[in-house]
PDB file of C-alpha atoms in Angstrom:
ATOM      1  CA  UNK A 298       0.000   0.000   0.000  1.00  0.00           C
ATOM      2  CA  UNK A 299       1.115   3.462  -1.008  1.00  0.00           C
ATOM      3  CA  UNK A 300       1.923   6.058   2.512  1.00  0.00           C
ATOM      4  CA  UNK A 301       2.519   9.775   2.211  1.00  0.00           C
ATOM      5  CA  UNK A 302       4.768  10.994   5.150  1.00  0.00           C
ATOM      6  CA  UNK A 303       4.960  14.456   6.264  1.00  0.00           C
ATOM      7  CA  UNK A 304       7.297  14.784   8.825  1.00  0.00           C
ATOM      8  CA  UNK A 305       6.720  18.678   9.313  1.00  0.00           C
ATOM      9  CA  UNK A 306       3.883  19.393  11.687  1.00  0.00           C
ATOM     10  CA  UNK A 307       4.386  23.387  11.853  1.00  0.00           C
ATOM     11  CA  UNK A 308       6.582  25.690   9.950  1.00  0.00           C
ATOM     12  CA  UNK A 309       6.853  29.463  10.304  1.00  0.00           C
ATOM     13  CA  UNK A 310       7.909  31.926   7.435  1.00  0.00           C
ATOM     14  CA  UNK A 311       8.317  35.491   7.571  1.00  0.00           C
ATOM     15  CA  UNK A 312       6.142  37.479   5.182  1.00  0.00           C
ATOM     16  CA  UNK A 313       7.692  37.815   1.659  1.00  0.00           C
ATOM     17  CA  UNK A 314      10.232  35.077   2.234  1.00  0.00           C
ATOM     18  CA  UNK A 315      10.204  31.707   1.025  1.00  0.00           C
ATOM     19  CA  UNK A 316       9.386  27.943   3.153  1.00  0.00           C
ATOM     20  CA  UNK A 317      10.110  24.708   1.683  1.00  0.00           C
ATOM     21  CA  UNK A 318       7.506  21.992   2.881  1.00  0.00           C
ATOM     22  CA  UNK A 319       8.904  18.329   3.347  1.00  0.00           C
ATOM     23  CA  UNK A 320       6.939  14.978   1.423  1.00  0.00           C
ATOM     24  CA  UNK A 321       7.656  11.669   1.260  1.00  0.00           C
ATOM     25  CA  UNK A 322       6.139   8.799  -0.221  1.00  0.00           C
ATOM     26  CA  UNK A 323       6.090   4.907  -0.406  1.00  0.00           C
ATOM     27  CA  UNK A 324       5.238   3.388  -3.333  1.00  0.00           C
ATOM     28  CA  UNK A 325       5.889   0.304  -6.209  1.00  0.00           C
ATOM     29  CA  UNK A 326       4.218   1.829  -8.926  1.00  0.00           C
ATOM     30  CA  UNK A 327       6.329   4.174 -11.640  1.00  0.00           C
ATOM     31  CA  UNK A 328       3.727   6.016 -12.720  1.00  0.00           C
ATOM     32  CA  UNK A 329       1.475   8.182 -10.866  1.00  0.00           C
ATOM     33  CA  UNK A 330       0.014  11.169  -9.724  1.00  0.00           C
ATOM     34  CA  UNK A 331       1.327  13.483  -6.697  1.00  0.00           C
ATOM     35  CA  UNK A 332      -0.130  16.650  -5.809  1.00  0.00           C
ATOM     36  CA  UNK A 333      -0.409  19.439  -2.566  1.00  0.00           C
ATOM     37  CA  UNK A 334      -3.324  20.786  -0.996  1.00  0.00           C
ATOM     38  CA  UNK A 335      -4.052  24.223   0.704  1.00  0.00           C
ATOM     39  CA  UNK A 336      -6.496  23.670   3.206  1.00  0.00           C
ATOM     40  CA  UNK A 337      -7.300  27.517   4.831  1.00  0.00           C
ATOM     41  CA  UNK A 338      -9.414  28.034   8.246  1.00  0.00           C
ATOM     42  CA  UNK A 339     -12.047  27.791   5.822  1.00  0.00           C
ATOM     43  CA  UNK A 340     -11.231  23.904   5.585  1.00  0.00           C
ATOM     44  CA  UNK A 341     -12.077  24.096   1.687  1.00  0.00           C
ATOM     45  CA  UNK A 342      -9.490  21.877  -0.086  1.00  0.00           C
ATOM     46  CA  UNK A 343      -7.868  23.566  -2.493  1.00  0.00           C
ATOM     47  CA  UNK A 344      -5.682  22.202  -5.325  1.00  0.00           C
ATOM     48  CA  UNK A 345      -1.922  23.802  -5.180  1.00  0.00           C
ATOM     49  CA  UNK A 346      -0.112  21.974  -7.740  1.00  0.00           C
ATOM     50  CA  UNK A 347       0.180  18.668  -9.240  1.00  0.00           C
ATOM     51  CA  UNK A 348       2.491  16.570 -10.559  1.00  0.00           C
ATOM     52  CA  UNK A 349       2.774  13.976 -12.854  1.00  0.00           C
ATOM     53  CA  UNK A 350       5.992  11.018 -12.121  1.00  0.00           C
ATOM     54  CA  UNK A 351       6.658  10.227 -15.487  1.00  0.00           C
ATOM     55  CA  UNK A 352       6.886  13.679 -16.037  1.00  0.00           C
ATOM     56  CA  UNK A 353      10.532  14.906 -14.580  1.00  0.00           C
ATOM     57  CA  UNK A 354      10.300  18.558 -15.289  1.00  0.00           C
ATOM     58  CA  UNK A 355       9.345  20.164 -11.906  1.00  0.00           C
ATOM     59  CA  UNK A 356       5.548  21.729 -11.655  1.00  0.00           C
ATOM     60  CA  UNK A 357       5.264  25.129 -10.948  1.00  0.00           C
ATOM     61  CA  UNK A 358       2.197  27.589 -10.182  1.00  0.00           C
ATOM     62  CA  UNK A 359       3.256  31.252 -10.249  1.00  0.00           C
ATOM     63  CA  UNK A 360       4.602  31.546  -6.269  1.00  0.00           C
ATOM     64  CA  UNK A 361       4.464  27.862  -5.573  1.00  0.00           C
ATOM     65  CA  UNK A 362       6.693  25.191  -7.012  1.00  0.00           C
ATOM     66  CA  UNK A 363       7.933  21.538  -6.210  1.00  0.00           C
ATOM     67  CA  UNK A 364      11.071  19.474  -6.222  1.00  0.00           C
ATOM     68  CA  UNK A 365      10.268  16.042  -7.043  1.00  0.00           C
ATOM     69  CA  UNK A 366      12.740  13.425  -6.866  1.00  0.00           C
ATOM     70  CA  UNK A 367      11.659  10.196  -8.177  1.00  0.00           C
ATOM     71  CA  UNK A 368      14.234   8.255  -6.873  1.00  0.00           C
ATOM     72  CA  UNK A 369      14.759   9.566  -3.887  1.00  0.00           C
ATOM     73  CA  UNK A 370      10.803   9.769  -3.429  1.00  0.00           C
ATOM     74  CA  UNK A 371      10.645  12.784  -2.300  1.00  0.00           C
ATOM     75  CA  UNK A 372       8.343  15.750  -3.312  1.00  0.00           C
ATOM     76  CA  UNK A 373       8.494  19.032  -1.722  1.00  0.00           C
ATOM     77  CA  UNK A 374       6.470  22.444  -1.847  1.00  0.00           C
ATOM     78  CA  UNK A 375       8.355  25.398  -1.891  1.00  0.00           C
ATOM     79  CA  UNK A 376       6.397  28.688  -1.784  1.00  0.00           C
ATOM     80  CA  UNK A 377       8.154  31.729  -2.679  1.00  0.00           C
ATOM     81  CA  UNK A 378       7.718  35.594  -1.460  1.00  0.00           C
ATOM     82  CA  UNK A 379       4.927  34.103   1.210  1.00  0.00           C
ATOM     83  CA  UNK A 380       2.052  36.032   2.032  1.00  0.00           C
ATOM     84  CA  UNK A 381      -0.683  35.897   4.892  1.00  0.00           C
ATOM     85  CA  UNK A 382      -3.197  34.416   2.644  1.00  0.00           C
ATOM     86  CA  UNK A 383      -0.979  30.816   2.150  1.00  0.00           C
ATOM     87  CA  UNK A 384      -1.629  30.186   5.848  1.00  0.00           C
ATOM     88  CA  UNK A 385      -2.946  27.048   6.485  1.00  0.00           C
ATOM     89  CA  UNK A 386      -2.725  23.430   6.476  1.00  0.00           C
ATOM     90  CA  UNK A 387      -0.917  22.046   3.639  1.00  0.00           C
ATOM     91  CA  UNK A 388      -1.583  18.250   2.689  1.00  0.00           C
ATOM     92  CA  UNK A 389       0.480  16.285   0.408  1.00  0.00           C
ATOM     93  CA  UNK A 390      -1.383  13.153  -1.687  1.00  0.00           C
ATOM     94  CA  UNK A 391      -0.822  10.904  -3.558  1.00  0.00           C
ATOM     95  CA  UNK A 392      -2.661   9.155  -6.556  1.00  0.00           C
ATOM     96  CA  UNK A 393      -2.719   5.932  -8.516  1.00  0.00           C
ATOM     97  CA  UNK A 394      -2.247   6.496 -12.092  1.00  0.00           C
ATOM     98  CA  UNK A 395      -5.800   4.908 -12.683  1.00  0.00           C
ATOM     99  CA  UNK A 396      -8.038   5.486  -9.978  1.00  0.00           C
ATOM    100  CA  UNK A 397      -9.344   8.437  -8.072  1.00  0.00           C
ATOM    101  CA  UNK A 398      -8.620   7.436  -4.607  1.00  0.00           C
ATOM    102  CA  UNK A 399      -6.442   9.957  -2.721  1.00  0.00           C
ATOM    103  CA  UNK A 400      -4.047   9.191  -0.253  1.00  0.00           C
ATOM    104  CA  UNK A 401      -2.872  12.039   1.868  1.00  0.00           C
ATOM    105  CA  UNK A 402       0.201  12.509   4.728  1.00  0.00           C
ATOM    106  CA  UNK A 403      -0.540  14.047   8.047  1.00  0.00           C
ATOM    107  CA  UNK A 404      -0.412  17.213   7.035  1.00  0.00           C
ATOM    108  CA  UNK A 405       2.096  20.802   8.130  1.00  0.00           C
ATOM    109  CA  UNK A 406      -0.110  23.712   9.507  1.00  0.00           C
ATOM    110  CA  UNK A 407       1.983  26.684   7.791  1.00  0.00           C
ATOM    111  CA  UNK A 408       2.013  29.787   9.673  1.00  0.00           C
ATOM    112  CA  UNK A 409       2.965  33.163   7.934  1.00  0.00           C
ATOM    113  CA  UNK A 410       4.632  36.098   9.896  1.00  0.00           C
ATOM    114  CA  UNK A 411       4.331  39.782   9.336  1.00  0.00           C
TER     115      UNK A 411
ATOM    116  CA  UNK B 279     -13.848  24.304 -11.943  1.00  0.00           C
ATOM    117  CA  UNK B 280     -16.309  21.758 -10.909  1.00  0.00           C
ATOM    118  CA  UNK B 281     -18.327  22.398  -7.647  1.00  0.00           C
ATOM    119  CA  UNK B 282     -19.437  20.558  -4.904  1.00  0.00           C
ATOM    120  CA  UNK B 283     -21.677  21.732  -2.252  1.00  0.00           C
ATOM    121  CA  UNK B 284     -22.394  19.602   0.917  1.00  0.00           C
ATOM    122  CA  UNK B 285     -25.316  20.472   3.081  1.00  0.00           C
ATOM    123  CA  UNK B 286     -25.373  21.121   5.982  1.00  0.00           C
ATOM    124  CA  UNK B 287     -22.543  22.871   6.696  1.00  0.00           C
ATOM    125  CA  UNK B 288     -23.440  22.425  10.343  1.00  0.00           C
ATOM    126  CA  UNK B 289     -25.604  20.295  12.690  1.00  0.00           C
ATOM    127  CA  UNK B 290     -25.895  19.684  15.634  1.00  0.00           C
ATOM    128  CA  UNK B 291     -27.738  16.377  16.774  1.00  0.00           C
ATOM    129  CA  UNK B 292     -28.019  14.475  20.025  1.00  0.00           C
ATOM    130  CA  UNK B 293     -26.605  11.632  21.460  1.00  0.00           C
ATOM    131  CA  UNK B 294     -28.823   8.480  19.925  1.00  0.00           C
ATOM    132  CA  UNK B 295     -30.351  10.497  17.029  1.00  0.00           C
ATOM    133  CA  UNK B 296     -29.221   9.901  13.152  1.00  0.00           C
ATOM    134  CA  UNK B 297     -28.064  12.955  11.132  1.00  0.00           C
ATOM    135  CA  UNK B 298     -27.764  13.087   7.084  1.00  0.00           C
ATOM    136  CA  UNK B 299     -25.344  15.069   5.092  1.00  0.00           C
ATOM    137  CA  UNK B 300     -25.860  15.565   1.593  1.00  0.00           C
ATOM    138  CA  UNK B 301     -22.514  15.914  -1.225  1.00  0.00           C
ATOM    139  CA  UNK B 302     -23.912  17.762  -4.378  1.00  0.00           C
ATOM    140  CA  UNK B 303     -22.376  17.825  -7.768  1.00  0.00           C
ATOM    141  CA  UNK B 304     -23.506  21.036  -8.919  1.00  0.00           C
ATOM    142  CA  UNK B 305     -22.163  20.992 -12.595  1.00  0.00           C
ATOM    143  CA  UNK B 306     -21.079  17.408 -13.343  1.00  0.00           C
ATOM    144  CA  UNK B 307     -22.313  14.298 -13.144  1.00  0.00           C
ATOM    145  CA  UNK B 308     -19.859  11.999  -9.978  1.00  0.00           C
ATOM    146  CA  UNK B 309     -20.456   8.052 -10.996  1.00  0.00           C
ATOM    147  CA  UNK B 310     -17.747   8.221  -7.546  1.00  0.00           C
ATOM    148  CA  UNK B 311     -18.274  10.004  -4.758  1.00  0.00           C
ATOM    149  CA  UNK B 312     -15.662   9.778  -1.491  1.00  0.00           C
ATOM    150  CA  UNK B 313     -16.515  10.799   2.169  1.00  0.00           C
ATOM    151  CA  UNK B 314     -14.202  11.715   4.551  1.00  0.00           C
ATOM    152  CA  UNK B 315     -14.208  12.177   8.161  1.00  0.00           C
ATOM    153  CA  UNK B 316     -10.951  14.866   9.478  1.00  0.00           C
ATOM    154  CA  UNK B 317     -10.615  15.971  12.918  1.00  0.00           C
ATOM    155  CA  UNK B 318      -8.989  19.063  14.148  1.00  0.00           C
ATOM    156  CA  UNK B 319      -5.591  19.457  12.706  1.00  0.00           C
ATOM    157  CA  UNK B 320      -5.438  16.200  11.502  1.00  0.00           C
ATOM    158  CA  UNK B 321      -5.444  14.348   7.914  1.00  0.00           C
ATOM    159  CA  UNK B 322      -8.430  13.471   5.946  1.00  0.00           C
ATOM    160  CA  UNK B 323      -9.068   9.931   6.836  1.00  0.00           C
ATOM    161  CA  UNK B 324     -11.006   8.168   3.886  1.00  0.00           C
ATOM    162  CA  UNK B 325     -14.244   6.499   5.141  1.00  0.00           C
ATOM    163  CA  UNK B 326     -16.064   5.196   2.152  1.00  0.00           C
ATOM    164  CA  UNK B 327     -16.101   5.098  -1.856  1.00  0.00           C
ATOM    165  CA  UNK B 328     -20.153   6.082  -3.070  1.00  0.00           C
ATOM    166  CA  UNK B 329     -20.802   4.220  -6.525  1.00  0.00           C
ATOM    167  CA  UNK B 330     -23.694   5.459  -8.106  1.00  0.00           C
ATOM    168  CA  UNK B 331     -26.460   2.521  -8.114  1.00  0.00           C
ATOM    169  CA  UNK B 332     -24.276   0.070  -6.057  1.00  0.00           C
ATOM    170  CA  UNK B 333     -23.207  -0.483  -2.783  1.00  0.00           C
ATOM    171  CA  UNK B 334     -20.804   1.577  -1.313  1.00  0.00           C
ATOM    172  CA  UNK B 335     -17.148   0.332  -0.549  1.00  0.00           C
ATOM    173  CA  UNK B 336     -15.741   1.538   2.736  1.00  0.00           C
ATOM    174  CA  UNK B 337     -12.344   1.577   4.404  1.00  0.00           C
ATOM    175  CA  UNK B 338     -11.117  -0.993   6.805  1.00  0.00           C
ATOM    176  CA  UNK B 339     -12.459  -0.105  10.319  1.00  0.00           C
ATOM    177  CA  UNK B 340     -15.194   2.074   8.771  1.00  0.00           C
ATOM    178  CA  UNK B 341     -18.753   0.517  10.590  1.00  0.00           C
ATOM    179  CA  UNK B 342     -20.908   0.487   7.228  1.00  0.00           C
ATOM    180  CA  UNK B 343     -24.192   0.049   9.469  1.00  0.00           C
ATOM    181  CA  UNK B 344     -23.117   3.234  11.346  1.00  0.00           C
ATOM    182  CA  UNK B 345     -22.424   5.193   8.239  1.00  0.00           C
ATOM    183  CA  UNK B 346     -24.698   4.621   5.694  1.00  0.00           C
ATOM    184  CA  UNK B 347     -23.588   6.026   2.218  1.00  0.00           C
ATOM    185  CA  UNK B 348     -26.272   6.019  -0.482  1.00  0.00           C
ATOM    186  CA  UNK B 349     -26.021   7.726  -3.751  1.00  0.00           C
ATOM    187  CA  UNK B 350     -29.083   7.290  -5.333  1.00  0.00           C
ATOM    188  CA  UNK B 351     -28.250   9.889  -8.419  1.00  0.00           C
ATOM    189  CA  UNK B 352     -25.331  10.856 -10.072  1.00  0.00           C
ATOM    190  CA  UNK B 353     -25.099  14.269  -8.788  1.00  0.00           C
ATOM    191  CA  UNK B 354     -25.976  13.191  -5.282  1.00  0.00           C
ATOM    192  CA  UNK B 355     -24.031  11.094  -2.318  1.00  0.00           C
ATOM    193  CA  UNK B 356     -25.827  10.922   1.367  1.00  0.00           C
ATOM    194  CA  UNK B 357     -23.817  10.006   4.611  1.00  0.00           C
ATOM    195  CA  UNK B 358     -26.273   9.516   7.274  1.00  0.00           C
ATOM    196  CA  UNK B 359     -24.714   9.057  10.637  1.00  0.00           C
ATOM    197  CA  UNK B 360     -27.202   6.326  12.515  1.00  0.00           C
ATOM    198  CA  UNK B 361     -27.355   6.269  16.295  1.00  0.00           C
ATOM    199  CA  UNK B 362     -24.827   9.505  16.484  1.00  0.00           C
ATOM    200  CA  UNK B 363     -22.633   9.462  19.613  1.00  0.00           C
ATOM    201  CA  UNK B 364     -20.345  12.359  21.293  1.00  0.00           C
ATOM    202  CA  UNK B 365     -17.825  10.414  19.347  1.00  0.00           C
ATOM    203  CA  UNK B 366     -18.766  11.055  16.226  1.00  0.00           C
ATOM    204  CA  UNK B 367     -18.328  14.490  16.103  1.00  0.00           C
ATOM    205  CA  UNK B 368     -16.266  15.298  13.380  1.00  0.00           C
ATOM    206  CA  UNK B 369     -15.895  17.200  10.561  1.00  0.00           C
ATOM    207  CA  UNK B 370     -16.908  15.536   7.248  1.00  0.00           C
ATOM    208  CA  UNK B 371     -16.054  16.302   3.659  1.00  0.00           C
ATOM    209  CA  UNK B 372     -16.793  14.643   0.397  1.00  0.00           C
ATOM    210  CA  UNK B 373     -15.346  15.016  -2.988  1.00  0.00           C
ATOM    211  CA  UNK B 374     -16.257  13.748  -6.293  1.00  0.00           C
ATOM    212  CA  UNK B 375     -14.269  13.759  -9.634  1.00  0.00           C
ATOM    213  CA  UNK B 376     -15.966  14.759 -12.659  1.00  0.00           C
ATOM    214  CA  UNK B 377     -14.966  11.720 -14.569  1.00  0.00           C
ATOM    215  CA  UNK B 378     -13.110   8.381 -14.885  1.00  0.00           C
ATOM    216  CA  UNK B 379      -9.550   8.353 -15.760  1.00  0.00           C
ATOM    217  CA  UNK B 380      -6.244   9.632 -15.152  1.00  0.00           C
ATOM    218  CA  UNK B 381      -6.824  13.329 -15.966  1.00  0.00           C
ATOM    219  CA  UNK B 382      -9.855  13.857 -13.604  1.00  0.00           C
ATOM    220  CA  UNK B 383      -9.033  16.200 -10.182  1.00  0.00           C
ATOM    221  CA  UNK B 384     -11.041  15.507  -7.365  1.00  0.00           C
ATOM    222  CA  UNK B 385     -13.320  18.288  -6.527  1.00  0.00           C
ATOM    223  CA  UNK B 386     -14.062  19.066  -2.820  1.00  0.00           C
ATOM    224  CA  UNK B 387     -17.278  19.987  -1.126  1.00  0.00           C
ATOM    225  CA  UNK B 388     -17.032  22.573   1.864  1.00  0.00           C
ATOM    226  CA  UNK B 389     -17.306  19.992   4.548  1.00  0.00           C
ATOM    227  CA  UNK B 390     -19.887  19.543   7.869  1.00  0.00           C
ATOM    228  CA  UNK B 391     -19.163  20.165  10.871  1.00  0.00           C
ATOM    229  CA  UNK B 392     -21.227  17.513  12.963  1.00  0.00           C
ATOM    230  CA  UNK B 393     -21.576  17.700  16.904  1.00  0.00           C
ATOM    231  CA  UNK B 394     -23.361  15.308  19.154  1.00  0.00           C
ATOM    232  CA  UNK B 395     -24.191  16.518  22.110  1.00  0.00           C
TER     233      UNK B 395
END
């Protein structure tokens, strides 16, 4: 069975700087989806960026980018020139290449500074 | 994007009573629905996969005759919480994809925010 490991449970940034958060993942498969949530104090999941393994350019979305490392498994978030908005829990997931079922680490509650 | 509204977005029930929470596709049709249950600054723990005319398939631990899961219409999912207890409160989200495949996000719905009392 696939696991998602975030080993971060709270990271600070300063406003306008940039935080890198830390993923993980177990997994047999070569192909397949990985992607990170926002969830705000709103608790409405919100898609951040996604990425696709057999893909090895990095995904980026304007401020937010990741560093995946297939080998390594290892997929990090790194969001640049923060601002108060992107606090909130972040969730990292996994997906099968066929089939919808997420699996998701614990989670890093990302607090922003001003 | 797609949307998906829940309702409600907040009950309160009490202790032996059942509670329903609807997931609504409001633009697509969901042949898959999935519930969740999170609680406070934890995960999303997966409780159930909602097929659209068949039974549902739920997670190991997950008491199917506690949480029923019907989805009688392919823009609709009900979780009805039978027999709630004070440990059941929990927050509950759903989320549907708007198709089958690889390229097909799942969408979430705004969650509910149960409390038995």
């Amino acid at each position: 069975a696939q696991t998602v490991t975030q080993s971060q449970p709270e990271m600070s940034v300063q406003e306008a700087e940039t935080v890198t958060l830390s993923c993980t993942y177990d997994t047999s498969e070569s192909d397949y989806y990985l992607f990170w949530y926002k969830q705000p104090p709103s608790r409405q999941m919100i898609l951040v960026i996604r990425q696709e393994a057999y893909k090895q350019q990095n995904a980026t979305e304007n401020r937010f980018s990741v560093n995946f490392q297939k080998a390594a498994k290892s997929f990090s978030l790194k969001i640049s020139d923060s601002q108060l908005g992107d606090a909130a829990m972040y969730f990292c997931a996994y997906r099968r290449l066929y089939g919808n079922k997420l699996v998701f680490g614990a989670g890093t509650i990302l607090r922003v500074k001003s | 994007g797609a949307v998906v509204s829940q309702h409600p977005s907040w009950v309160i029930c009490k202790s032996g009573t059942s509670v329903k929470i609807e997931c609504r596709s409001l633009d697509f049709q969901a042949t898959t629905m999935f519930w969740y249950r999170q609680f406070p600054k934890q995960s999303l723990m997966l409780m159930a996969t909602s097929n659209e005319g068949s039974k549902a398939t739920y997670e190991q631990g997950v008491e199917k005759d506690k949480f029923l899961i019907n989805h009688a219409s392919l823009t609709l999912s009900t979780l009805t919480v039978t027999s709630a207890h004070p440990e059941d409160s929990s927050f509950y989200i759903c989320s549907a994809p708007p198709g089958l495949g690889r390229n097909y996000e799942q969408y979430f719905g705004p969650g509910t925010r149960l409390t038995v009392t």
